[in-house]
Tab-separated table of C-alpha atoms and ligand atoms in Angstrom:
chain	number	residue	atom	x	y	z
J	184	MET	CA	-4.933	-4.664	-27.062
J	185	ALA	CA	-3.733	-3.336	-23.702
J	186	THR	CA	-4.567	-5.570	-20.773
J	187	ALA	CA	-3.431	-3.270	-17.963
J	188	TRP	CA	-2.363	0.228	-17.009
J	189	SER	CA	0.565	1.231	-14.823
J	190	MET	CA	2.961	4.089	-14.126
J	191	GLY	CA	5.826	2.031	-15.536
J	192	PRO	CA	8.247	-0.634	-14.349
J	193	GLY	CA	8.136	-1.180	-10.612
J	194	THR	CA	4.602	0.140	-10.244
J	195	LEU	CA	1.422	-1.897	-10.091
J	196	GLU	CA	-0.169	-3.083	-13.327
J	197	VAL	CA	-3.875	-2.404	-12.905
J	198	PRO	CA	-5.712	-4.961	-15.077
J	199	LEU	CA	-8.421	-3.624	-17.354
J	200	SER	CA	-10.410	-6.669	-16.251
J	201	LEU	CA	-10.952	-4.794	-12.956
J	202	PHE	CA	-13.248	-2.348	-14.768
J	203	GLU	CA	-14.786	-5.027	-16.973
J	204	LYS	CA	-15.754	-6.957	-13.863
J	205	ASN	CA	-17.336	-3.844	-12.361
J	206	ARG	CA	-19.412	-3.433	-15.517
J	207	LYS	CA	-20.514	-7.069	-15.378
J	208	ARG	CA	-21.498	-6.686	-11.719
J	209	LEU	CA	-23.463	-3.570	-12.588
J	210	ALA	CA	-25.222	-5.114	-15.595
J	211	SER	CA	-26.233	-8.129	-13.524
J	212	GLN	CA	-28.243	-5.813	-11.264
J	213	LEU	CA	-30.036	-4.055	-14.137
J	214	LYS	CA	-32.640	-4.956	-16.766
J	215	ASN	CA	-32.583	-5.445	-20.521
J	216	GLY	CA	-33.610	-2.268	-22.296
J	217	GLN	CA	-31.737	-0.054	-19.842
J	218	ILE	CA	-28.622	1.892	-20.801
J	219	VAL	CA	-26.425	3.416	-18.141
J	220	ILE	CA	-25.002	6.767	-19.170
J	221	LEU	CA	-22.273	8.441	-17.138
J	222	GLN	CA	-20.469	11.703	-17.789
J	223	GLY	CA	-16.798	11.823	-16.835
J	224	GLY	CA	-15.024	14.761	-15.251
J	225	ASP	CA	-14.023	17.908	-17.117
J	226	ALA	CA	-10.717	19.748	-17.065
J	227	ILE	CA	-10.823	22.641	-14.567
J	228	ASN	CA	-8.922	25.886	-14.966
J	229	HIS	CA	-7.445	27.980	-12.204
J	230	TYR	CA	-9.968	30.808	-12.152
J	231	ASP	CA	-9.775	32.813	-15.412
J	232	THR	CA	-6.345	31.549	-16.424
J	233	ASP	CA	-5.269	28.999	-18.988
J	234	VAL	CA	-3.604	26.862	-16.290
J	235	GLU	CA	-5.447	23.648	-15.512
J	236	TYR	CA	-5.460	21.511	-12.385
J	237	VAL	CA	-3.897	18.131	-13.017
J	238	PHE	CA	-6.975	16.171	-14.037
J	239	ARG	CA	-8.519	13.673	-11.641
J	240	GLN	CA	-11.273	11.480	-13.019
J	241	GLU	CA	-14.654	11.335	-11.295
J	242	ALA	CA	-14.800	8.197	-9.143
J	243	TYR	CA	-17.938	6.487	-10.541
J	244	PHE	CA	-16.528	6.997	-14.024
J	245	THR	CA	-13.231	5.446	-12.996
J	246	TRP	CA	-15.063	2.538	-11.386
J	247	VAL	CA	-16.947	1.679	-14.569
J	248	CYS	CA	-14.211	2.127	-17.187
J	249	GLY	CA	-10.900	3.410	-15.759
J	250	VAL	CA	-10.720	6.189	-18.366
J	251	ARG	CA	-8.123	8.775	-17.337
J	252	GLU	CA	-8.920	11.734	-19.561
J	253	PRO	CA	-11.432	14.570	-19.305
J	254	GLY	CA	-14.480	15.308	-21.409
J	255	CYS	CA	-15.721	11.729	-21.948
J	256	TYR	CA	-19.042	9.902	-21.635
J	257	PHE	CA	-19.634	6.227	-21.078
J	258	ALA	CA	-22.625	4.043	-21.885
J	259	LEU	CA	-23.305	0.492	-20.760
J	260	ASP	CA	-25.976	-1.261	-22.813
J	261	VAL	CA	-27.468	-3.755	-20.380
J	262	SER	CA	-29.192	-5.818	-23.087
J	263	THR	CA	-25.902	-6.660	-24.817
J	264	GLY	CA	-23.406	-5.922	-22.013
J	265	ARG	CA	-21.464	-3.758	-24.497
J	266	ALA	CA	-19.389	-0.864	-23.198
J	267	HIS	CA	-19.353	2.322	-25.292
J	268	LEU	CA	-16.847	5.084	-24.634
J	269	PHE	CA	-17.350	8.553	-26.097
J	270	VAL	CA	-14.208	10.694	-26.387
J	271	PRO	CA	-13.770	14.364	-27.334
J	272	HIS	CA	-13.036	15.010	-31.006
J	273	HIS	CA	-9.984	17.241	-30.735
J	274	PRO	CA	-8.717	19.481	-33.552
J	275	GLU	CA	-5.391	18.719	-35.247
J	276	GLU	CA	-3.785	21.487	-33.171
J	277	TYR	CA	-4.204	19.174	-30.160
J	278	GLU	CA	-1.280	17.147	-31.468
J	279	VAL	CA	1.063	20.160	-31.201
J	280	TRP	CA	0.390	20.776	-27.529
J	281	MET	CA	-0.942	17.542	-26.066
J	282	GLY	CA	0.518	14.674	-28.084
J	283	LYS	CA	-0.672	12.226	-30.697
J	284	LEU	CA	-4.333	12.384	-31.659
J	285	LEU	CA	-5.607	8.904	-31.012
J	286	SER	CA	-8.138	7.231	-33.231
J	287	CYS	CA	-11.273	5.707	-31.745
J	288	ASP	CA	-9.791	2.285	-32.356
J	289	GLU	CA	-6.659	3.210	-30.411
J	290	PHE	CA	-8.813	4.348	-27.477
J	291	ARG	CA	-10.729	1.090	-27.695
J	292	LYS	CA	-7.504	-0.865	-27.340
J	293	ILE	CA	-6.150	1.290	-24.496
J	294	TYR	CA	-9.259	0.993	-22.336
J	295	GLY	CA	-10.504	-2.442	-23.398
J	296	VAL	CA	-14.057	-1.266	-24.104
J	297	ASP	CA	-16.238	-2.642	-26.884
J	298	GLU	CA	-16.802	0.518	-28.917
J	299	VAL	CA	-15.456	4.052	-29.024
J	300	HIS	CA	-17.190	7.000	-30.645
J	301	TYR	CA	-16.784	10.757	-30.517
J	302	VAL	CA	-18.850	12.697	-27.988
J	303	GLU	CA	-20.640	14.494	-30.824
J	304	GLU	CA	-22.054	11.098	-31.869
J	305	LEU	CA	-23.565	10.389	-28.459
J	306	HIS	CA	-27.162	11.230	-29.340
J	307	LYS	CA	-27.033	9.354	-32.650
J	308	VAL	CA	-25.438	6.219	-31.162
J	309	LEU	CA	-27.895	6.115	-28.274
J	310	LYS	CA	-30.803	6.509	-30.693
J	311	GLU	CA	-29.499	3.547	-32.695
J	312	LEU	CA	-29.223	1.482	-29.519
J	313	ASN	CA	-32.861	2.394	-28.898
J	314	PRO	CA	-33.043	2.012	-25.102
J	315	GLU	CA	-36.330	1.805	-23.219
J	316	VAL	CA	-34.748	4.046	-20.628
J	317	LEU	CA	-31.454	5.820	-19.882
J	318	LEU	CA	-30.190	5.465	-16.324
J	319	THR	CA	-28.297	8.529	-15.141
J	320	LEU	CA	-26.505	8.968	-11.837
J	321	SER	CA	-28.006	11.354	-9.351
J	322	GLY	CA	-27.649	11.172	-5.587
J	323	THR	CA	-26.156	12.812	-2.542
J	324	ASN	CA	-22.740	11.989	-1.175
J	325	THR	CA	-23.439	11.605	2.530
J	326	ASP	CA	-19.942	12.745	3.524
J	327	SER	CA	-19.899	16.000	1.587
J	328	GLY	CA	-23.603	16.688	1.110
J	329	LEU	CA	-22.778	17.335	-2.559
J	330	THR	CA	-24.479	15.611	-5.466
J	331	ALA	CA	-23.055	13.290	-8.096
J	332	LYS	CA	-22.667	14.862	-11.516
J	333	GLU	CA	-25.599	13.631	-13.595
J	334	ALA	CA	-24.928	13.103	-17.304
J	335	VAL	CA	-26.346	15.783	-19.562
J	336	PHE	CA	-26.008	16.154	-23.300
J	337	GLU	CA	-27.854	17.875	-26.077
J	338	GLY	CA	-30.965	15.911	-26.970
J	339	ILE	CA	-31.214	13.910	-23.745
J	340	ASN	CA	-34.850	14.973	-23.583
J	341	ASP	CA	-35.516	12.737	-26.584
J	342	PHE	CA	-35.064	9.763	-24.240
J	343	LYS	CA	-36.916	8.484	-21.234
J	344	VAL	CA	-34.520	9.108	-18.314
J	345	ASP	CA	-34.548	7.481	-14.869
J	346	ASN	CA	-32.185	9.298	-12.502
J	347	GLU	CA	-33.164	7.474	-9.315
J	348	SER	CA	-32.526	3.759	-9.812
J	349	LEU	CA	-28.808	3.761	-10.601
J	350	PHE	CA	-27.269	5.603	-7.657
J	351	PRO	CA	-28.055	3.162	-4.823
J	352	ILE	CA	-27.107	0.178	-6.989
J	353	ILE	CA	-23.734	1.455	-8.158
J	354	ALA	CA	-22.859	2.979	-4.757
J	355	GLU	CA	-23.589	-0.368	-3.083
J	356	LEU	CA	-21.421	-2.181	-5.615
J	357	ARG	CA	-18.571	0.221	-4.819
J	358	VAL	CA	-18.829	-0.683	-1.116
J	359	ILE	CA	-17.853	-4.316	-1.671
J	360	LYS	CA	-14.443	-4.506	-3.282
J	361	THR	CA	-13.508	-7.157	-5.850
J	362	PRO	CA	-10.228	-9.087	-5.523
J	363	GLU	CA	-8.830	-6.921	-8.356
J	364	GLU	CA	-9.701	-3.708	-6.500
J	365	ILE	CA	-8.282	-5.113	-3.279
J	366	GLU	CA	-4.949	-5.664	-5.057
J	367	VAL	CA	-4.812	-1.979	-6.036
J	368	LEU	CA	-5.761	-0.899	-2.524
J	369	ARG	CA	-3.169	-3.288	-1.091
J	370	TYR	CA	-0.566	-1.640	-3.305
J	371	VAL	CA	-1.443	1.956	-2.476
J	372	CYS	CA	-1.538	1.099	1.249
J	373	LYS	CA	1.907	-0.506	1.006
J	374	VAL	CA	3.380	2.466	-0.857
J	375	SER	CA	1.803	4.849	1.667
J	376	SER	CA	3.002	2.746	4.621
J	377	ASP	CA	6.547	2.818	3.258
J	378	ALA	CA	6.284	6.566	2.701
J	379	HIS	CA	5.215	7.033	6.336
J	380	LYS	CA	8.228	4.972	7.414
J	381	GLN	CA	10.548	7.215	5.404
J	382	VAL	CA	8.977	10.209	7.134
J	383	MET	CA	9.500	8.654	10.581
J	384	LEU	CA	13.179	8.200	9.814
J	385	TYR	CA	13.518	11.740	8.507
J	386	ALA	CA	11.490	13.628	11.135
J	387	LYS	CA	13.325	15.391	13.920
J	388	PRO	CA	13.026	18.517	16.044
J	389	GLY	CA	13.962	21.683	14.173
J	390	LEU	CA	12.380	20.715	10.850
J	391	LYS	CA	9.250	22.316	9.520
J	392	GLU	CA	6.226	20.048	9.291
J	393	TYR	CA	5.959	20.498	5.535
J	394	GLN	CA	9.449	19.109	5.076
J	395	CYS	CA	8.043	15.825	6.387
J	396	GLU	CA	5.047	16.176	4.075
J	397	SER	CA	7.477	16.576	1.206
J	398	VAL	CA	9.269	13.301	2.055
J	399	PHE	CA	5.913	11.527	1.994
J	400	LEU	CA	4.932	13.014	-1.362
J	401	ASP	CA	8.326	12.206	-2.815
J	402	HIS	CA	8.210	8.568	-1.829
J	403	CYS	CA	4.637	8.021	-2.977
J	404	TYR	CA	5.348	9.537	-6.382
J	405	ARG	CA	8.994	8.667	-7.052
J	406	VAL	CA	8.812	5.096	-5.815
J	407	GLY	CA	5.111	4.235	-6.022
J	408	GLY	CA	4.034	6.206	-9.092
J	409	CYS	CA	1.291	7.938	-7.092
J	410	ARG	CA	0.901	11.280	-8.825
J	411	HIS	CA	-1.729	12.355	-6.340
J	412	VAL	CA	-2.403	12.033	-2.673
J	413	SER	CA	-5.931	11.250	-1.593
J	414	TYR	CA	-6.441	14.419	0.491
J	415	THR	CA	-4.390	17.339	1.763
J	416	CYS	CA	-1.578	16.041	3.980
J	417	ILE	CA	-2.140	16.667	7.686
J	418	CYS	CA	1.238	17.094	9.437
J	419	GLY	CA	0.573	18.216	12.979
J	420	SER	CA	3.281	18.443	15.630
J	421	GLY	CA	2.684	19.345	19.247
J	422	PHE	CA	-0.354	21.618	19.614
J	423	THR	CA	-1.129	21.660	15.876
J	424	GLY	CA	-1.941	17.947	16.164
J	425	ALA	CA	-5.151	18.952	17.949
J	426	THR	CA	-6.551	20.522	14.766
J	427	LEU	CA	-8.246	17.626	13.031
J	428	HIS	CA	-7.898	18.899	9.471
J	429	TYR	CA	-4.687	20.877	9.906
J	430	GLY	CA	-2.615	21.379	6.752
J	431	HIS	CA	-5.126	23.436	4.764
J	432	ALA	CA	-4.112	26.615	2.938
J	433	ALA	CA	-4.389	28.839	5.994
J	434	ALA	CA	-2.428	26.388	8.180
J	435	PRO	CA	-0.025	24.833	5.684
J	436	ASN	CA	2.007	22.443	7.881
J	437	SER	CA	4.502	25.241	8.498
J	438	LYS	CA	5.144	25.041	12.229
J	439	ILE	CA	8.649	24.110	13.366
J	440	ILE	CA	8.667	20.718	15.056
J	441	ARG	CA	9.940	21.049	18.622
J	442	ASP	CA	11.807	18.619	20.820
J	443	GLY	CA	9.146	16.913	22.942
J	444	ASP	CA	6.423	17.290	20.289
J	445	MET	CA	4.214	14.404	19.326
J	446	CYS	CA	3.854	14.234	15.538
J	447	LEU	CA	0.462	13.337	14.057
J	448	PHE	CA	0.887	12.747	10.334
J	449	ASP	CA	-2.211	11.750	8.355
J	450	MET	CA	-1.316	11.144	4.699
J	451	GLY	CA	-2.346	8.716	1.977
J	452	GLY	CA	-1.211	8.135	-1.586
J	453	ASN	CA	-3.526	7.585	-4.519
J	454	TYR	CA	-2.913	5.129	-7.351
J	455	ALA	CA	-5.205	4.649	-10.336
J	456	GLY	CA	-7.800	6.606	-8.375
J	457	TYR	CA	-7.699	4.261	-5.360
J	458	ALA	CA	-6.987	5.880	-2.001
J	459	ALA	CA	-4.956	5.127	1.097
J	460	ASP	CA	-5.576	7.044	4.334
J	461	ILE	CA	-3.022	6.327	7.060
J	462	THR	CA	-2.098	8.191	10.220
J	463	CYS	CA	1.120	7.661	12.166
J	464	SER	CA	1.664	9.344	15.528
J	465	PHE	CA	5.128	9.290	17.067
J	466	PRO	CA	7.441	11.450	19.194
J	467	ALA	CA	9.516	13.810	17.063
J	468	ASN	CA	12.683	12.888	18.939
J	469	GLY	CA	12.073	9.148	18.701
J	470	LYS	CA	11.516	8.467	22.399
J	471	PHE	CA	8.125	8.520	24.152
J	472	THR	CA	7.734	10.431	27.409
J	473	ASP	CA	5.481	8.839	30.021
J	474	ASP	CA	2.682	11.250	29.072
J	475	GLN	CA	3.066	10.495	25.376
J	476	ARG	CA	3.093	6.774	26.068
J	477	LEU	CA	-0.101	7.023	28.123
J	478	VAL	CA	-2.079	8.766	25.404
J	479	TYR	CA	-0.571	6.720	22.588
J	480	GLU	CA	-1.252	3.389	24.254
J	481	ALA	CA	-4.804	4.457	25.107
J	482	VAL	CA	-5.475	5.070	21.404
J	483	LEU	CA	-3.672	1.885	20.437
J	484	ALA	CA	-5.876	-0.071	22.858
J	485	GLY	CA	-8.865	1.297	20.933
J	486	ARG	CA	-7.412	0.258	17.606
J	487	ASP	CA	-6.428	-3.191	18.878
J	488	ALA	CA	-9.920	-3.822	20.235
J	489	VAL	CA	-11.465	-3.141	16.818
J	490	VAL	CA	-8.873	-5.217	14.963
J	491	ARG	CA	-9.671	-8.049	17.391
J	492	GLU	CA	-13.461	-7.780	17.256
J	493	GLY	CA	-14.170	-6.531	13.742
J	494	LYS	CA	-15.747	-9.149	11.454
J	495	PRO	CA	-18.791	-9.640	9.248
J	496	GLY	CA	-22.047	-9.161	11.150
J	497	VAL	CA	-20.656	-6.638	13.623
J	498	MET	CA	-22.145	-3.136	13.671
J	499	TRP	CA	-19.774	-0.219	13.033
J	500	THR	CA	-21.482	1.830	15.718
J	501	ASP	CA	-20.613	-0.925	18.213
J	502	MET	CA	-17.002	-0.908	16.997
J	503	HIS	CA	-16.863	2.844	17.554
J	504	LEU	CA	-17.978	2.427	21.151
J	505	THR	CA	-15.654	-0.550	21.642
J	506	ALA	CA	-12.704	1.641	20.647
J	507	ASN	CA	-13.888	4.516	22.839
J	508	ARG	CA	-14.321	2.210	25.820
J	509	ALA	CA	-10.828	0.736	25.505
J	510	MET	CA	-9.309	4.206	25.222
J	511	LEU	CA	-11.194	5.610	28.215
J	512	GLU	CA	-10.324	2.541	30.338
J	513	HIS	CA	-6.653	3.097	29.580
J	514	LEU	CA	-6.779	6.802	30.402
J	515	LYS	CA	-8.582	5.941	33.614
J	516	LYS	CA	-5.810	3.510	34.550
J	517	GLY	CA	-3.353	6.304	33.812
J	518	ASN	CA	-5.215	8.569	36.261
J	519	MET	CA	-6.341	11.128	33.677
J	520	LEU	CA	-9.994	10.109	34.023
J	521	ARG	CA	-11.973	8.810	36.961
J	522	GLY	CA	-15.363	7.144	37.421
J	523	ASP	CA	-17.271	4.543	35.492
J	524	VAL	CA	-16.450	4.298	31.790
J	525	GLU	CA	-20.045	3.547	30.752
J	526	GLU	CA	-21.148	6.657	32.658
J	527	MET	CA	-18.416	8.655	30.903
J	528	ILE	CA	-19.778	7.538	27.536
J	529	LYS	CA	-23.323	8.447	28.564
J	530	ALA	CA	-22.033	11.899	29.522
J	531	GLY	CA	-20.168	12.310	26.207
J	532	VAL	CA	-16.603	12.300	27.531
J	533	ASN	CA	-15.566	10.119	24.560
J	534	GLY	CA	-16.716	12.846	22.176
J	535	ILE	CA	-14.631	15.478	23.978
J	536	LEU	CA	-11.437	13.502	23.505
J	537	GLN	CA	-12.300	12.005	20.099
J	538	PRO	CA	-14.739	14.306	18.331
J	539	HIS	CA	-14.873	12.166	15.197
J	540	GLY	CA	-16.108	8.737	14.212
J	541	LEU	CA	-14.068	5.548	14.330
J	542	GLY	CA	-13.448	5.554	10.597
J	543	HIS	CA	-15.048	5.270	7.192
J	544	LEU	CA	-15.332	3.205	4.039
J	545	ILE	CA	-12.417	3.756	1.682
J	546	GLY	CA	-11.919	3.021	-2.003
J	547	LEU	CA	-12.008	5.319	-5.009
J	548	ASP	CA	-12.891	8.118	-2.608
J	549	VAL	CA	-11.047	8.499	0.644
J	550	HIS	CA	-14.401	8.836	2.391
J	551	ASP	CA	-15.948	6.291	0.105
J	552	VAL	CA	-19.573	6.157	-0.952
J	553	GLY	CA	-22.214	3.922	0.572
J	554	GLY	CA	-22.093	4.971	4.218
J	555	TYR	CA	-25.806	5.726	4.373
J	556	LEU	CA	-27.736	4.127	1.499
J	557	PRO	CA	-31.525	3.690	1.610
J	558	HIS	CA	-31.319	-0.027	2.493
J	559	CYS	CA	-28.796	0.588	5.334
J	560	PRO	CA	-29.240	1.798	8.907
J	561	PRO	CA	-29.847	5.573	8.857
J	562	ARG	CA	-27.513	8.085	10.455
J	563	PRO	CA	-28.009	7.701	14.212
J	564	ASP	CA	-29.180	10.580	16.372
J	565	GLY	CA	-26.976	12.133	19.034
J	566	PRO	CA	-23.223	11.720	19.358
J	567	LEU	CA	-23.100	8.752	16.970
J	568	SER	CA	-24.402	10.993	14.187
J	569	ARG	CA	-20.807	11.964	13.456
J	570	LEU	CA	-20.065	8.446	12.202
J	571	ARG	CA	-19.700	8.245	8.440
J	572	THR	CA	-21.584	4.943	8.430
J	573	ALA	CA	-23.698	2.883	10.811
J	574	ARG	CA	-23.560	-0.229	8.656
J	575	THR	CA	-23.051	-3.833	9.651
J	576	LEU	CA	-19.669	-5.044	8.454
J	577	GLN	CA	-19.528	-7.366	5.445
J	578	ALA	CA	-16.642	-9.282	3.894
J	579	GLY	CA	-15.118	-7.228	1.072
J	580	MET	CA	-15.588	-3.849	2.737
J	581	LEU	CA	-12.502	-1.697	3.188
J	582	LEU	CA	-12.534	0.760	6.039
J	583	THR	CA	-10.222	2.897	8.090
J	584	ILE	CA	-9.908	2.262	11.798
J	585	GLU	CA	-8.774	5.589	13.196
J	586	PRO	CA	-9.320	6.171	16.890
J	587	GLY	CA	-7.754	9.321	18.287
J	588	CYS	CA	-7.298	11.319	21.453
J	589	TYR	CA	-6.907	15.078	21.191
J	590	PHE	CA	-6.541	17.876	23.686
J	591	ILE	CA	-8.679	20.517	22.034
J	592	LYS	CA	-8.882	23.537	24.313
J	593	ARG	CA	-12.320	24.631	23.210
J	594	LEU	CA	-13.829	21.205	23.874
J	595	LEU	CA	-11.967	20.743	27.163
J	596	ASN	CA	-13.163	24.144	28.380
J	597	ARG	CA	-16.691	23.118	27.497
J	598	ALA	CA	-16.270	19.889	29.476
J	599	ARG	CA	-14.827	21.742	32.455
J	600	ASP	CA	-17.873	24.020	32.493
J	601	ASN	CA	-20.276	21.088	32.302
J	602	PRO	CA	-20.619	19.385	35.704
J	603	ASP	CA	-21.907	16.188	34.045
J	604	GLN	CA	-18.600	15.840	32.197
J	605	SER	CA	-16.172	17.753	34.382
J	606	LYS	CA	-16.343	15.250	37.225
J	607	PHE	CA	-14.730	12.536	35.114
J	608	PHE	CA	-11.502	14.482	34.419
J	609	ASN	CA	-8.444	14.801	36.618
J	610	TRP	CA	-7.974	18.458	35.718
J	611	ASP	CA	-4.637	18.805	37.512
J	612	MET	CA	-3.290	16.232	35.122
J	613	VAL	CA	-5.168	17.432	32.035
J	614	GLU	CA	-3.530	20.873	32.507
J	615	ARG	CA	-0.214	19.277	31.544
J	616	PHE	CA	-1.672	18.220	28.188
J	617	LEU	CA	-3.130	21.504	26.969
J	618	ASP	CA	-0.331	21.902	24.392
J	619	PHE	CA	0.091	18.203	23.744
J	620	GLY	CA	-1.906	18.176	20.519
J	621	GLY	CA	-3.158	14.685	19.819
J	622	VAL	CA	-2.627	11.124	18.759
J	623	ARG	CA	-4.436	9.343	15.958
J	624	ILE	CA	-3.694	5.823	14.768
J	625	GLU	CA	-5.247	5.108	11.397
J	626	ASP	CA	-5.096	1.800	9.576
J	627	ASP	CA	-6.760	0.755	6.335
J	628	VAL	CA	-8.306	-2.676	6.762
J	629	LEU	CA	-10.165	-5.253	4.718
J	630	ILE	CA	-13.073	-7.106	6.285
J	631	THR	CA	-12.587	-10.792	5.486
J	632	GLU	CA	-14.860	-13.779	6.142
J	633	ASN	CA	-13.111	-14.283	9.483
J	634	GLY	CA	-12.218	-10.829	10.740
J	635	VAL	CA	-9.920	-7.995	9.794
J	636	GLU	CA	-6.909	-7.989	7.491
J	637	ASN	CA	-4.738	-4.960	8.035
J	638	LEU	CA	-3.288	-3.508	4.819
J	639	THR	CA	-1.174	-0.979	6.740
J	640	PHE	CA	2.404	-1.892	7.590
J	641	VAL	CA	4.036	0.658	9.870
J	642	PRO	CA	5.597	0.432	13.337
J	643	ARG	CA	2.663	0.660	15.741
J	644	THR	CA	3.625	-0.272	19.304
J	645	VAL	CA	5.755	2.078	21.403
J	646	ALA	CA	8.617	-0.431	21.282
J	647	GLU	CA	8.321	-0.825	17.482
J	648	ILE	CA	8.319	2.925	16.914
J	649	GLU	CA	11.278	3.594	19.205
J	650	GLU	CA	13.255	0.735	17.697
J	651	PHE	CA	12.452	1.813	14.135
J	652	MET	CA	13.289	5.465	14.709
J	653	ALA	CA	16.573	4.534	16.410
J	654	ASN	CA	17.738	1.739	14.146
J	655	GLY	CA	15.657	1.773	10.987
J	656	ALA	CA	18.147	3.745	8.925
J	657	ASN	CA	18.709	0.779	6.651
J	658	PHE	CA	15.035	0.618	5.804
J	659	LYS	CA	14.665	0.714	2.059
J	660	GLN	CA	11.205	0.554	0.602
C	879	LIG	N1	-7.659	12.149	6.389
C	879	LIG	C1	-9.021	12.265	6.663
C	879	LIG	C2	-9.495	11.142	7.438
C	879	LIG	O1	-8.721	10.527	8.137
C	879	LIG	O2	-10.622	10.756	7.379
C	880	MN	MN1	-6.726	10.114	7.669
C	881	MN	MN1	-9.629	8.573	7.547
């Protein structure tokens, strides 16, 4: 019987007990007579071709059983606590192209579940289990607005189905990470931190941004066994750093990095489905100018304030404003802004310079579920509506802290035309920054009983970055 899964020697062994514990936590919130039924992800082809995307399992399915292949179903019988996996019944030809056809018993041993059946037996097995009700997963992801994939199979109408109860329960369980999940997240954050450090050593003026992306991908995969990253790599340099989700197909990290550019690299590996999401900002040539230092240290002041003040019981919306305040204070000291910081926030100056929230829950999804569940504070009105959660922090949550400061021409022009905002800016100085791009500092942190534990290990202060870029050549992961 397997007890763990890994990508081989040197990579993290993910214990199957991680998934077993998730099932136990889930069952403890449900009632006898209920059976949870989840449908895993399917293989997806590129358009009409026979080429498939490399499969990535659906996150709720991973959470409950860790199964890595497409076309499966999973049932948790609450009355007995037994875990049933249903796998596709492939033809013999499968063995020619895809490898050994595994028996149900072999699957049972690989995934550590109680029983394995073929998908075609799903209806029959469920009938034998004779549930009072099937619980299926249906709900809206508040980051994407898309809905979870609800299990469907032939004959489901022969059962009483409740598709409302499960979603808030399982999403809430995903918000609070177990020690086993924290170990996986710790690992993927360490691998991703090391990958960012390799990039910092490699980056220099004259390279294309995607060459830095490639160093990150290489390290995550070659050293850390991360076959996937958690989202498209964002590798801005100079003015491209002001595009928040740069790196997409129409802007594929292809600008040449110039001397004097600030790099803003937002990249995170993914291991066993668990995500990292880290941003490093640094000068391409390894030495901060005074202007770069001003903006960087303003953002760092925001991050430091949240790392200092974050703890259970604190509201995320307050942390967002704490970070904004610290950043604006610093920019005011640097003569870029003038006036009262509280008045600036009332006027929305913070949202001009940082048009995104402080951060988000992270786990099996990079923007993890549970930001706005029915029992939690609703999405605020006004500028705070852009936050991905308004929750009160609890021990066991993992979040990103990612304050940023960007010089986005469209937003700055809007501010200049708005007398309520314009008066706070020193426009003579801001002019100098129109091609600056931006700075974001993004850490992945665990909320502990006492405060914040940072799982991100990269050079963060100006002195640390300059020292590392000058003398870090001996850094080996
Ligand atoms: N990489 C997307 C984010 O930072 O949320
Ligand atoms: Mn990010
Ligand atoms: Mn993020």
